[in-house]
Coordinates of C-alpha atoms and ligand atoms in Angstrom, one line a residue:
M1 CA 0.3 0.3 -0.2
L2 CA 3.0 2.5 0.4
T3 CA 5.7 3.6 -2.4
K4 CA 9.7 3.4 -1.6
D5 CA 9.7 6.6 -1.1
E6 CA 6.6 6.9 1.6
L7 CA 8.2 3.8 3.6
E8 CA 12.2 5.4 3.1
F9 CA 9.6 8.9 4.9
L10 CA 9.0 7.1 7.6
K11 CA 12.1 4.9 8.2
S12 CA 13.7 8.9 8.9
Q13 CA 11.3 9.7 10.8
S14 CA 11.4 7.0 13.5
L15 CA 7.9 5.5 12.0
T16 CA 6.7 2.2 10.5
T17 CA 3.8 1.3 8.7
S18 CA 2.1 0.7 12.0
D19 CA 2.0 4.2 12.8
V20 CA 0.3 4.8 10.0
Y21 CA -3.5 5.2 9.3
D22 CA -6.0 4.3 6.4
G23 CA -8.2 7.0 6.0
R24 CA -8.2 7.2 2.5
G25 CA -12.0 7.9 1.0
Q26 CA -13.2 9.3 4.2
S27 CA -13.9 12.8 5.2
S28 CA -12.1 14.8 6.5
A29 CA -13.6 14.4 10.2
A30 CA -13.8 10.9 9.8
W31 CA -10.3 10.6 9.6
K32 CA -9.4 12.2 12.0
A33 CA -11.1 10.8 14.5
G34 CA -9.4 7.8 12.6
V35 CA -6.4 8.0 13.6
R36 CA -6.7 9.3 17.1
A37 CA -8.3 6.8 18.0
A38 CA -6.2 4.8 16.2
G39 CA -2.9 6.1 18.7
Q40 CA -1.8 6.7 15.1
T41 CA 0.5 9.0 13.8
V42 CA 0.5 10.0 10.9
V43 CA -2.5 9.6 8.1
I44 CA -2.4 8.0 4.2
G45 CA -5.2 10.3 2.5
T46 CA -5.5 13.0 -0.3
P47 CA -2.0 13.6 -1.7
C48 CA -1.3 17.0 -0.3
K49 CA -1.7 20.0 -3.4
E50 CA 2.8 20.9 -3.7
K51 CA 4.3 17.8 -4.8
G52 CA 1.3 14.5 -4.6
H53 CA 3.0 13.4 -1.5
R54 CA 0.1 11.0 0.7
L55 CA 1.0 11.2 4.1
R56 CA -0.6 13.9 6.1
T57 CA -0.6 14.8 10.2
R58 CA -2.9 13.7 12.6
S59 CA -4.3 17.8 11.6
G60 CA -4.1 17.2 7.9
H61 CA -1.0 19.2 6.8
C62 CA 1.1 17.2 4.3
A63 CA 3.6 15.5 7.0
Q64 CA 6.3 14.9 3.9
C65 CA 6.5 19.0 2.8
D66 CA 6.7 20.1 6.7
T67 CA 9.2 17.4 8.9
A68 CA 9.2 20.1 11.1
K69 CA 5.1 19.7 12.0
L70 CA 5.5 16.0 12.8
G71 CA 7.8 17.4 15.7
Y72 CA 5.2 19.8 16.4
Q73 CA 3.0 16.8 16.3
K74 CA 5.0 15.4 18.4
R75 CA 4.9 17.7 20.7
H76 CA 2.0 18.6 21.7
N77 CA 1.1 15.0 22.2
T78 CA 3.8 13.7 25.0
E79 CA 2.5 12.5 28.2
G80 CA 3.5 15.1 30.6
Y81 CA 1.3 17.1 33.8
I82 CA -1.4 19.5 33.3
Y83 CA -0.9 22.5 35.2
I84 CA -3.3 25.4 36.5
A85 CA -1.3 27.6 39.1
G86 CA -2.0 30.3 41.2
S87 CA -0.3 33.9 43.0
R88 CA -2.6 35.3 45.3
S89 CA -0.4 38.8 45.2
A90 CA -1.6 39.5 41.7
K91 CA -5.0 37.1 41.3
L92 CA -3.4 35.4 38.3
L93 CA -4.2 31.7 37.5
K94 CA -2.1 30.7 34.8
V95 CA -3.0 27.1 33.0
G96 CA -0.3 25.0 31.0
T97 CA 1.9 22.0 30.7
C98 CA 5.4 20.2 32.8
V99 CA 7.1 17.3 32.6
D100 CA 8.1 18.3 36.8
I101 CA 5.7 19.7 38.8
E102 CA 7.8 20.7 41.4
Q103 CA 10.2 21.3 38.5
R104 CA 7.9 23.8 37.5
R105 CA 7.0 25.5 41.1
K106 CA 10.1 26.9 41.3
N107 CA 11.3 27.8 37.7
L108 CA 8.1 30.0 38.0
R109 CA 8.9 31.2 41.3
H110 CA 12.5 31.9 40.1
Q111 CA 12.2 33.6 37.0
A112 CA 9.3 35.5 38.2
Y113 CA 6.9 34.7 35.8
G114 CA 4.7 37.7 34.6
N115 CA 7.2 39.7 37.7
I116 CA 5.3 37.2 39.8
T117 CA 7.3 35.3 42.8
D118 CA 4.5 33.3 44.6
W119 CA 3.1 31.3 41.9
E120 CA 1.4 27.8 43.8
M121 CA -0.3 24.4 42.3
L122 CA -3.5 24.5 42.8
F123 CA -4.5 21.6 40.2
T124 CA -2.2 18.9 38.7
V125 CA -3.1 16.3 36.1
K126 CA -0.8 13.8 33.5
V127 CA -2.3 13.2 30.3
D128 CA -0.6 11.7 27.6
A129 CA -1.3 14.9 24.5
G130 CA -0.9 17.8 27.3
G131 CA 0.5 20.1 24.7
R132 CA -2.8 19.8 23.2
I133 CA -4.8 19.5 26.0
E134 CA -3.3 23.4 27.1
A135 CA -4.2 24.4 24.3
D136 CA -8.3 23.0 24.4
A137 CA -7.9 24.9 27.3
L138 CA -6.5 27.9 27.0
S139 CA -8.9 28.8 24.2
R140 CA -11.8 27.8 26.8
L141 CA -10.5 30.7 28.6
A142 CA -9.0 33.2 26.4
K143 CA -11.9 35.8 27.7
Y144 CA -9.7 35.5 30.5
K145 CA -6.4 36.1 29.0
V146 CA -4.0 39.0 30.5
V147 CA 0.0 39.7 28.9
R148 CA 2.7 40.9 30.5
M149 CA 5.6 41.7 30.1
Y150 CA 8.5 40.5 33.0
E151 CA 12.0 40.3 32.7
K152 CA 13.9 36.9 31.7
D153 CA 18.1 36.7 31.6
G154 CA 18.1 40.5 31.0
R155 CA 15.8 40.6 28.4
K156 CA 11.8 41.4 28.2
Q157 CA 9.6 39.2 27.6
E158 CA 5.4 38.3 27.3
A159 CA 4.4 36.6 29.5
A160 CA 1.0 35.3 27.2
E161 CA -0.7 32.6 29.7
M162 CA -2.5 33.8 32.3
L163 CA -5.6 34.6 33.1
K164 CA -7.9 36.6 35.3
T165 CA -10.6 34.7 36.1
S166 CA -11.0 32.3 39.4
F167 CA -10.0 29.4 39.6
S168 CA -13.4 27.1 39.4
V169 CA -13.6 29.3 36.7
A170 CA -10.1 28.0 35.3
L171 CA -10.7 24.2 37.0
A172 CA -13.8 23.9 34.3
A173 CA -12.4 24.1 31.4
V174 CA -9.2 21.7 32.1
Q175 CA -12.0 19.8 32.9
E176 CA -14.1 19.8 29.9
T177 CA -10.7 19.6 27.4
L178 CA -10.3 16.2 29.9
K179 CA -13.6 14.7 29.4
G180 CA -12.9 11.3 27.5
V181 CA -8.5 12.1 27.8
K182 CA -7.3 9.2 29.3
A183 CA -5.9 10.9 32.9
S184 CA -4.5 10.0 36.2
E185 CA -2.0 11.4 39.1
I186 CA -5.3 14.3 39.5
R187 CA -4.0 16.5 42.3
K188 CA -5.9 19.3 43.6
S189 CA -4.7 22.4 46.1
L190 CA -6.9 22.3 49.4
R191 CA -6.2 25.9 50.2
W192 CA -8.3 25.9 46.5
A193 CA -10.7 29.0 47.3
D194 CA -8.2 30.9 48.5
Y195 CA -7.9 31.3 44.3
E196 CA -11.5 32.3 43.8
F197 CA -10.0 35.8 42.4
K198 CA -13.8 36.8 41.1
K199 CA -17.1 35.9 42.2
L200 CA -18.7 34.4 39.8
Ligands
ZN301 ZN1 3.7 16.7 0.3

């Protein structure tokens, strides 16, 4: 079913035919759901306009024209923790992903992310596709987004993942994105009520 070029491409990406979902003849919605349900990495489907390649990423980009898209997909789907952190001094929250929770808490404080040094981890959960869930949750919370400049390594940086809302609002958005997702090691701080910054 795959051409020699396609097999070589898979090999170059450390993938095999078992990572390929056959989405030929299916609607875009059908194969996008199918490849995720099957836990596979690439889809064989309609050829790309540029070069007629058939292998696509889960989101439909040509995997062969731009291999960076597969790299992005991989990071997006890496196992890790989703977290909600909060600052009482700034009355702000932050949703993010990390591999090591305590290390991230220390880094946020040490770097004074958003000029804030009292970050606490309020909620953490282990998931398979941290980046995607983070992006989903942040899009649900977009109207609460706050951007602040801060200094990192002597340079001005944008702290773009902060939210001006209550912990329970952020938690509800994260939980909504977790529906139907395998989640484990769920931890919620006993002090979450100190982070209900806005009346609902
Ligand atoms: Zn292509």
